[in-house]
Amino acid sequence: MKLVKLLANLGYGSRKEVQRLIRAGTVTDINGKVLGENNVPPINQILFRGEALDPPSPLVIMLHKPDGFTCSSEDPGSTIYELLPERFALRNPGLNPIGRLDKDTTGLLLMTDDGILLHKIIHPKSKCLKVYHVTLDRPLEGHEADVFSSGTLLLASETRPLLPAKLEVLGEKEALITLHEGRYHQVRRMFASTGNHVTGLKRISIGGLQLPDSLEEGSWRALEPEELARIFA
Ligand code: URA
């Protein structure tokens, strides 16, 4: 790929801006040699203002989503895109969340620019289970695990029952719930159907991939290939 197109696709600017930046000598190889529009060394040997380029497509990142950020690019308030480098919003193809989280849900959010991978992960057939840590307003009554695992629970205004979900009680008002699917406000609506109210919700894993302790709230990083494989393990 031509250098101008490569950098423009990574969001470093429009083609015109990138062309200007290349002509100004801001793009070099790892030995400091200024690159022209027709020099394209391997991408891991290109520096922009002395810094390695962002990873090219296909890219998968994990974000530790904080409370108060929406998973939409169009929300007038704070969006998850504000937690990423500004130029990520200009990437082509763009990064999309793999299964959205509500504004007040925290935890593991994967994002990718690979549409096929995105659908593979969110499709119930792929069996990438999602685990959430739930904090409740009122004590659990004891019947919730049976209701959620029944495979017959019908949420308000839906016609298809939920797939069985596993509930693991951690305390009076605290549990882990494992889902096979990702319907709108699913966990909150499941507990609402039992007369309870979710006060805190955090996604802690997707498939075999856990939210690492080392990833602070609001931080992100690209997935290692073995972490990507773990999603399907
Ligand atoms: N279930 C919900 O209710 N909200 C989320 O953000 C994720 C799952």
mmCIF file of C-alpha atoms and ligand atoms in Angstrom:
data_model
loop_
_atom_site.group_PDB
_atom_site.id
_atom_site.type_symbol
_atom_site.label_atom_id
_atom_site.label_comp_id
_atom_site.label_asym_id
_atom_site.label_seq_id
_atom_site.Cartn_x
_atom_site.Cartn_y
_atom_site.Cartn_z
ATOM 1 C CA MET A 1 0.000 0.000 0.000
ATOM 2 C CA LYS A 2 1.206 3.538 -0.768
ATOM 3 C CA LEU A 3 2.532 5.447 2.248
ATOM 4 C CA VAL A 4 -0.069 8.232 1.921
ATOM 5 C CA LYS A 5 -2.962 5.770 1.896
ATOM 6 C CA LEU A 6 -1.491 3.713 4.720
ATOM 7 C CA LEU A 7 -1.135 6.720 7.046
ATOM 8 C CA ALA A 8 -4.494 8.201 6.054
ATOM 9 C CA ASN A 9 -6.195 4.843 6.786
ATOM 10 C CA LEU A 10 -4.546 4.833 10.224
ATOM 11 C CA GLY A 11 -6.074 8.258 10.917
ATOM 12 C CA TYR A 12 -2.921 10.394 10.812
ATOM 13 C CA GLY A 13 -4.799 12.878 8.596
ATOM 14 C CA SER A 14 -6.583 13.245 5.292
ATOM 15 C CA ARG A 15 -4.610 12.150 2.246
ATOM 16 C CA LYS A 16 -3.686 15.786 1.577
ATOM 17 C CA GLU A 17 -2.563 16.385 5.164
ATOM 18 C CA VAL A 18 -0.556 13.169 5.210
ATOM 19 C CA GLN A 19 1.090 14.095 1.902
ATOM 20 C CA ARG A 20 2.126 17.411 3.454
ATOM 21 C CA LEU A 21 3.469 15.662 6.564
ATOM 22 C CA ILE A 22 5.508 13.227 4.476
ATOM 23 C CA ARG A 23 6.960 16.098 2.435
ATOM 24 C CA ALA A 24 7.832 17.889 5.691
ATOM 25 C CA GLY A 25 9.975 14.884 6.693
ATOM 26 C CA THR A 26 7.904 13.689 9.680
ATOM 27 C CA VAL A 27 7.871 10.075 8.468
ATOM 28 C CA THR A 28 11.115 8.100 8.753
ATOM 29 C CA ASP A 29 12.318 4.548 8.969
ATOM 30 C CA ILE A 30 13.769 3.133 12.192
ATOM 31 C CA ASN A 31 17.235 4.368 11.187
ATOM 32 C CA GLY A 32 16.006 7.936 10.885
ATOM 33 C CA LYS A 33 15.977 7.989 7.078
ATOM 34 C CA VAL A 34 13.246 10.334 5.855
ATOM 35 C CA LEU A 35 10.670 8.447 3.775
ATOM 36 C CA GLY A 36 9.154 9.749 0.571
ATOM 37 C CA GLU A 37 5.716 8.853 -0.739
ATOM 38 C CA ASN A 38 7.089 5.931 -2.695
ATOM 39 C CA ASN A 39 9.263 4.389 0.045
ATOM 40 C CA VAL A 40 7.242 1.853 1.983
ATOM 41 C CA PRO A 41 9.295 -0.328 4.311
ATOM 42 C CA PRO A 42 7.489 -2.944 6.437
ATOM 43 C CA ILE A 43 4.965 -1.151 8.646
ATOM 44 C CA ASN A 44 6.815 -2.003 11.871
ATOM 45 C CA GLN A 45 9.818 -0.073 10.547
ATOM 46 C CA ILE A 46 7.943 3.171 9.915
ATOM 47 C CA LEU A 47 8.057 5.990 12.472
ATOM 48 C CA PHE A 48 5.778 9.022 12.589
ATOM 49 C CA ARG A 49 7.438 11.905 14.437
ATOM 50 C CA GLY A 50 9.832 9.318 15.867
ATOM 51 C CA GLU A 51 7.066 7.048 17.201
ATOM 52 C CA ALA A 52 6.008 3.615 15.950
ATOM 53 C CA LEU A 53 2.810 3.622 13.904
ATOM 54 C CA ASP A 54 -0.458 2.386 15.396
ATOM 55 C CA PRO A 55 -1.189 -1.267 14.591
ATOM 56 C CA PRO A 56 -2.750 -1.689 11.144
ATOM 57 C CA SER A 57 -6.052 -3.415 10.375
ATOM 58 C CA PRO A 58 -7.143 -6.019 11.391
ATOM 59 C CA LEU A 59 -6.884 -4.621 14.910
ATOM 60 C CA VAL A 60 -8.533 -5.906 18.105
ATOM 61 C CA ILE A 61 -8.196 -3.904 21.312
ATOM 62 C CA MET A 62 -9.423 -4.358 24.870
ATOM 63 C CA LEU A 63 -10.712 -1.357 26.783
ATOM 64 C CA HIS A 64 -11.446 -1.266 30.513
ATOM 65 C CA LYS A 65 -14.646 0.728 30.186
ATOM 66 C CA PRO A 66 -15.393 3.138 33.024
ATOM 67 C CA ASP A 67 -18.852 4.189 34.192
ATOM 68 C CA GLY A 68 -20.412 7.108 32.297
ATOM 69 C CA PHE A 69 -19.197 6.433 28.732
ATOM 70 C CA THR A 70 -21.533 5.278 25.953
ATOM 71 C CA CYS A 71 -20.556 2.769 23.276
ATOM 72 C CA SER A 72 -21.842 4.995 20.484
ATOM 73 C CA SER A 73 -19.841 7.373 18.331
ATOM 74 C CA GLU A 74 -22.746 9.809 18.178
ATOM 75 C CA ASP A 75 -23.685 10.397 21.814
ATOM 76 C CA PRO A 76 -23.590 14.091 22.761
ATOM 77 C CA GLY A 77 -22.037 13.098 26.123
ATOM 78 C CA SER A 78 -18.892 11.101 26.762
ATOM 79 C CA THR A 79 -18.219 8.189 24.436
ATOM 80 C CA ILE A 80 -15.687 5.345 24.568
ATOM 81 C CA TYR A 81 -13.931 6.896 21.554
ATOM 82 C CA GLU A 82 -12.722 9.712 23.831
ATOM 83 C CA LEU A 83 -10.675 7.107 25.710
ATOM 84 C CA LEU A 84 -8.710 6.225 22.546
ATOM 85 C CA PRO A 85 -6.221 8.351 20.589
ATOM 86 C CA GLU A 86 -8.125 11.011 18.630
ATOM 87 C CA ARG A 87 -6.831 9.705 15.317
ATOM 88 C CA PHE A 88 -8.555 6.337 15.952
ATOM 89 C CA ALA A 89 -11.856 8.036 15.065
ATOM 90 C CA LEU A 90 -10.443 8.638 11.559
ATOM 91 C CA ARG A 91 -9.225 5.078 10.965
ATOM 92 C CA ASN A 92 -10.518 3.297 7.879
ATOM 93 C CA PRO A 93 -11.869 0.700 8.478
ATOM 94 C CA GLY A 94 -13.157 2.086 11.794
ATOM 95 C CA LEU A 95 -13.153 0.386 15.193
ATOM 96 C CA ASN A 96 -16.478 -0.858 16.545
ATOM 97 C CA PRO A 97 -17.375 -2.335 19.931
ATOM 98 C CA ILE A 98 -17.825 -6.119 19.970
ATOM 99 C CA GLY A 99 -21.078 -6.238 21.938
ATOM 100 C CA ARG A 100 -21.987 -2.930 23.551
ATOM 101 C CA LEU A 101 -22.084 -2.171 27.250
ATOM 102 C CA ASP A 102 -24.597 0.231 28.806
ATOM 103 C CA LYS A 103 -23.374 3.692 29.769
ATOM 104 C CA ASP A 104 -23.190 2.694 33.439
ATOM 105 C CA THR A 105 -21.716 -0.792 32.873
ATOM 106 C CA THR A 106 -17.967 -1.094 33.391
ATOM 107 C CA GLY A 107 -15.361 -3.697 32.484
ATOM 108 C CA LEU A 108 -14.065 -5.592 29.490
ATOM 109 C CA LEU A 109 -14.992 -4.122 26.117
ATOM 110 C CA LEU A 110 -13.403 -5.471 22.948
ATOM 111 C CA MET A 111 -13.259 -3.344 19.814
ATOM 112 C CA THR A 112 -12.244 -4.297 16.297
ATOM 113 C CA ASP A 113 -12.170 -3.095 12.708
ATOM 114 C CA ASP A 114 -12.708 -6.674 11.495
ATOM 115 C CA GLY A 115 -16.426 -7.147 10.816
ATOM 116 C CA ILE A 116 -16.184 -10.911 10.323
ATOM 117 C CA LEU A 117 -14.428 -11.379 13.666
ATOM 118 C CA LEU A 118 -16.957 -9.088 15.367
ATOM 119 C CA HIS A 119 -19.885 -11.218 14.221
ATOM 120 C CA LYS A 120 -18.066 -14.419 15.048
ATOM 121 C CA ILE A 121 -17.593 -13.308 18.668
ATOM 122 C CA ILE A 122 -21.108 -11.968 19.271
ATOM 123 C CA HIS A 123 -22.983 -14.839 17.603
ATOM 124 C CA PRO A 124 -24.423 -17.208 20.264
ATOM 125 C CA LYS A 125 -23.284 -20.167 18.101
ATOM 126 C CA SER A 126 -19.635 -19.287 18.744
ATOM 127 C CA LYS A 127 -20.261 -19.954 22.473
ATOM 128 C CA CYS A 128 -18.123 -17.025 23.644
ATOM 129 C CA LEU A 129 -19.673 -16.777 27.089
ATOM 130 C CA LYS A 130 -19.786 -13.374 28.750
ATOM 131 C CA VAL A 131 -19.411 -13.194 32.528
ATOM 132 C CA TYR A 132 -20.669 -10.191 34.521
ATOM 133 C CA HIS A 133 -20.206 -9.261 38.151
ATOM 134 C CA VAL A 134 -23.544 -7.976 39.427
ATOM 135 C CA THR A 135 -24.324 -5.864 42.492
ATOM 136 C CA LEU A 136 -27.971 -5.708 43.538
ATOM 137 C CA ASP A 137 -30.229 -3.328 45.388
ATOM 138 C CA ARG A 138 -32.009 -6.073 47.379
ATOM 139 C CA PRO A 139 -30.908 -9.479 48.688
ATOM 140 C CA LEU A 140 -31.285 -12.425 46.312
ATOM 141 C CA GLU A 141 -34.337 -14.519 47.158
ATOM 142 C CA GLY A 142 -32.947 -17.925 46.172
ATOM 143 C CA HIS A 143 -35.101 -18.731 43.131
ATOM 144 C CA GLU A 144 -33.137 -16.573 40.645
ATOM 145 C CA ALA A 145 -30.649 -19.268 39.540
ATOM 146 C CA ASP A 146 -33.520 -21.597 38.549
ATOM 147 C CA VAL A 147 -35.398 -18.821 36.724
ATOM 148 C CA PHE A 148 -32.288 -17.798 34.748
ATOM 149 C CA SER A 149 -31.215 -21.352 33.864
ATOM 150 C CA SER A 150 -34.716 -22.439 32.783
ATOM 151 C CA GLY A 151 -34.435 -21.437 29.125
ATOM 152 C CA THR A 152 -38.038 -20.203 29.343
ATOM 153 C CA LEU A 153 -37.555 -16.706 30.779
ATOM 154 C CA LEU A 154 -39.306 -14.212 28.533
ATOM 155 C CA LEU A 155 -38.310 -10.568 28.939
ATOM 156 C CA ALA A 156 -40.971 -7.845 28.665
ATOM 157 C CA SER A 157 -41.939 -7.105 25.028
ATOM 158 C CA GLU A 158 -39.911 -10.067 23.662
ATOM 159 C CA THR A 159 -41.287 -13.183 21.970
ATOM 160 C CA ARG A 160 -38.224 -15.469 22.161
ATOM 161 C CA PRO A 161 -37.195 -16.814 25.584
ATOM 162 C CA LEU A 162 -33.663 -16.245 26.820
ATOM 163 C CA LEU A 163 -31.071 -18.973 26.484
ATOM 164 C CA PRO A 164 -30.242 -20.555 29.846
ATOM 165 C CA ALA A 165 -27.863 -18.396 31.916
ATOM 166 C CA LYS A 166 -25.815 -19.465 34.928
ATOM 167 C CA LEU A 167 -25.996 -17.581 38.226
ATOM 168 C CA GLU A 168 -23.298 -17.971 40.837
ATOM 169 C CA VAL A 169 -24.185 -16.322 44.134
ATOM 170 C CA LEU A 170 -21.254 -14.540 45.799
ATOM 171 C CA GLY A 171 -23.116 -12.795 48.593
ATOM 172 C CA GLU A 172 -26.510 -11.497 49.661
ATOM 173 C CA LYS A 173 -26.522 -8.811 46.991
ATOM 174 C CA GLU A 174 -23.686 -9.969 44.763
ATOM 175 C CA ALA A 175 -23.420 -12.579 41.991
ATOM 176 C CA LEU A 176 -21.711 -13.641 38.783
ATOM 177 C CA ILE A 177 -23.913 -14.254 35.773
ATOM 178 C CA THR A 178 -22.813 -16.036 32.594
ATOM 179 C CA LEU A 179 -24.633 -15.240 29.359
ATOM 180 C CA HIS A 180 -24.600 -16.892 25.927
ATOM 181 C CA GLU A 181 -26.154 -13.908 24.182
ATOM 182 C CA GLY A 182 -26.235 -10.134 24.420
ATOM 183 C CA ARG A 183 -29.716 -8.681 24.309
ATOM 184 C CA TYR A 184 -30.500 -5.049 25.093
ATOM 185 C CA HIS A 185 -29.975 -4.323 28.834
ATOM 186 C CA GLN A 186 -30.143 -8.095 29.294
ATOM 187 C CA VAL A 187 -28.739 -8.485 32.820
ATOM 188 C CA ARG A 188 -30.653 -5.504 34.171
ATOM 189 C CA ARG A 189 -33.914 -6.766 32.639
ATOM 190 C CA MET A 190 -33.327 -10.307 33.916
ATOM 191 C CA PHE A 191 -32.996 -9.106 37.499
ATOM 192 C CA ALA A 192 -35.891 -6.670 37.028
ATOM 193 C CA SER A 193 -38.039 -9.682 36.069
ATOM 194 C CA THR A 194 -37.302 -11.134 39.525
ATOM 195 C CA GLY A 195 -38.254 -7.875 41.260
ATOM 196 C CA ASN A 196 -34.674 -6.756 41.931
ATOM 197 C CA HIS A 197 -32.581 -3.879 40.632
ATOM 198 C CA VAL A 198 -28.984 -3.931 39.390
ATOM 199 C CA THR A 199 -26.917 -1.185 41.023
ATOM 200 C CA GLY A 200 -23.519 -2.209 39.625
ATOM 201 C CA LEU A 201 -22.563 -4.220 36.536
ATOM 202 C CA LYS A 202 -19.069 -5.110 35.349
ATOM 203 C CA ARG A 203 -18.107 -7.486 32.507
ATOM 204 C CA ILE A 204 -15.154 -9.529 33.663
ATOM 205 C CA SER A 205 -14.631 -11.976 30.787
ATOM 206 C CA ILE A 206 -15.491 -12.827 27.205
ATOM 207 C CA GLY A 207 -14.893 -16.471 26.265
ATOM 208 C CA GLY A 208 -11.644 -17.508 27.938
ATOM 209 C CA LEU A 209 -10.334 -13.920 28.033
ATOM 210 C CA GLN A 210 -10.439 -12.212 31.438
ATOM 211 C CA LEU A 211 -10.192 -8.471 32.048
ATOM 212 C CA PRO A 212 -6.560 -8.246 33.222
ATOM 213 C CA ASP A 213 -5.918 -6.669 36.651
ATOM 214 C CA SER A 214 -3.119 -4.686 35.002
ATOM 215 C CA LEU A 215 -5.517 -2.811 32.706
ATOM 216 C CA GLU A 216 -6.693 0.222 34.646
ATOM 217 C CA GLU A 217 -10.147 1.712 34.210
ATOM 218 C CA GLY A 218 -10.151 3.957 31.144
ATOM 219 C CA SER A 219 -7.072 2.253 29.632
ATOM 220 C CA TRP A 220 -6.834 0.149 26.503
ATOM 221 C CA ARG A 221 -4.303 -1.957 24.620
ATOM 222 C CA ALA A 222 -4.097 -4.142 21.532
ATOM 223 C CA LEU A 223 -4.766 -7.833 22.102
ATOM 224 C CA GLU A 224 -1.860 -10.264 21.861
ATOM 225 C CA PRO A 225 -2.516 -13.088 19.336
ATOM 226 C CA GLU A 226 -2.752 -15.626 22.166
ATOM 227 C CA GLU A 227 -5.365 -13.445 23.908
ATOM 228 C CA LEU A 228 -7.419 -13.392 20.723
ATOM 229 C CA ALA A 229 -7.244 -17.200 20.584
ATOM 230 C CA ARG A 230 -8.318 -17.375 24.238
ATOM 231 C CA ILE A 231 -11.655 -15.706 23.387
ATOM 232 C CA PHE A 232 -12.622 -18.890 21.547
ATOM 233 C CA ALA A 233 -10.979 -21.331 23.966
HETATM 234 N N1 URA B 1 -26.512 -6.538 30.308
HETATM 235 C C1 URA B 1 -26.927 -5.306 30.647
HETATM 236 O O1 URA B 1 -28.008 -5.142 31.204
HETATM 237 N N2 URA B 1 -26.117 -4.268 30.387
HETATM 238 C C2 URA B 1 -24.900 -4.392 29.832
HETATM 239 O O2 URA B 1 -24.208 -3.390 29.643
HETATM 240 C C3 URA B 1 -24.480 -5.681 29.474
HETATM 241 C C4 URA B 1 -25.309 -6.738 29.720
#
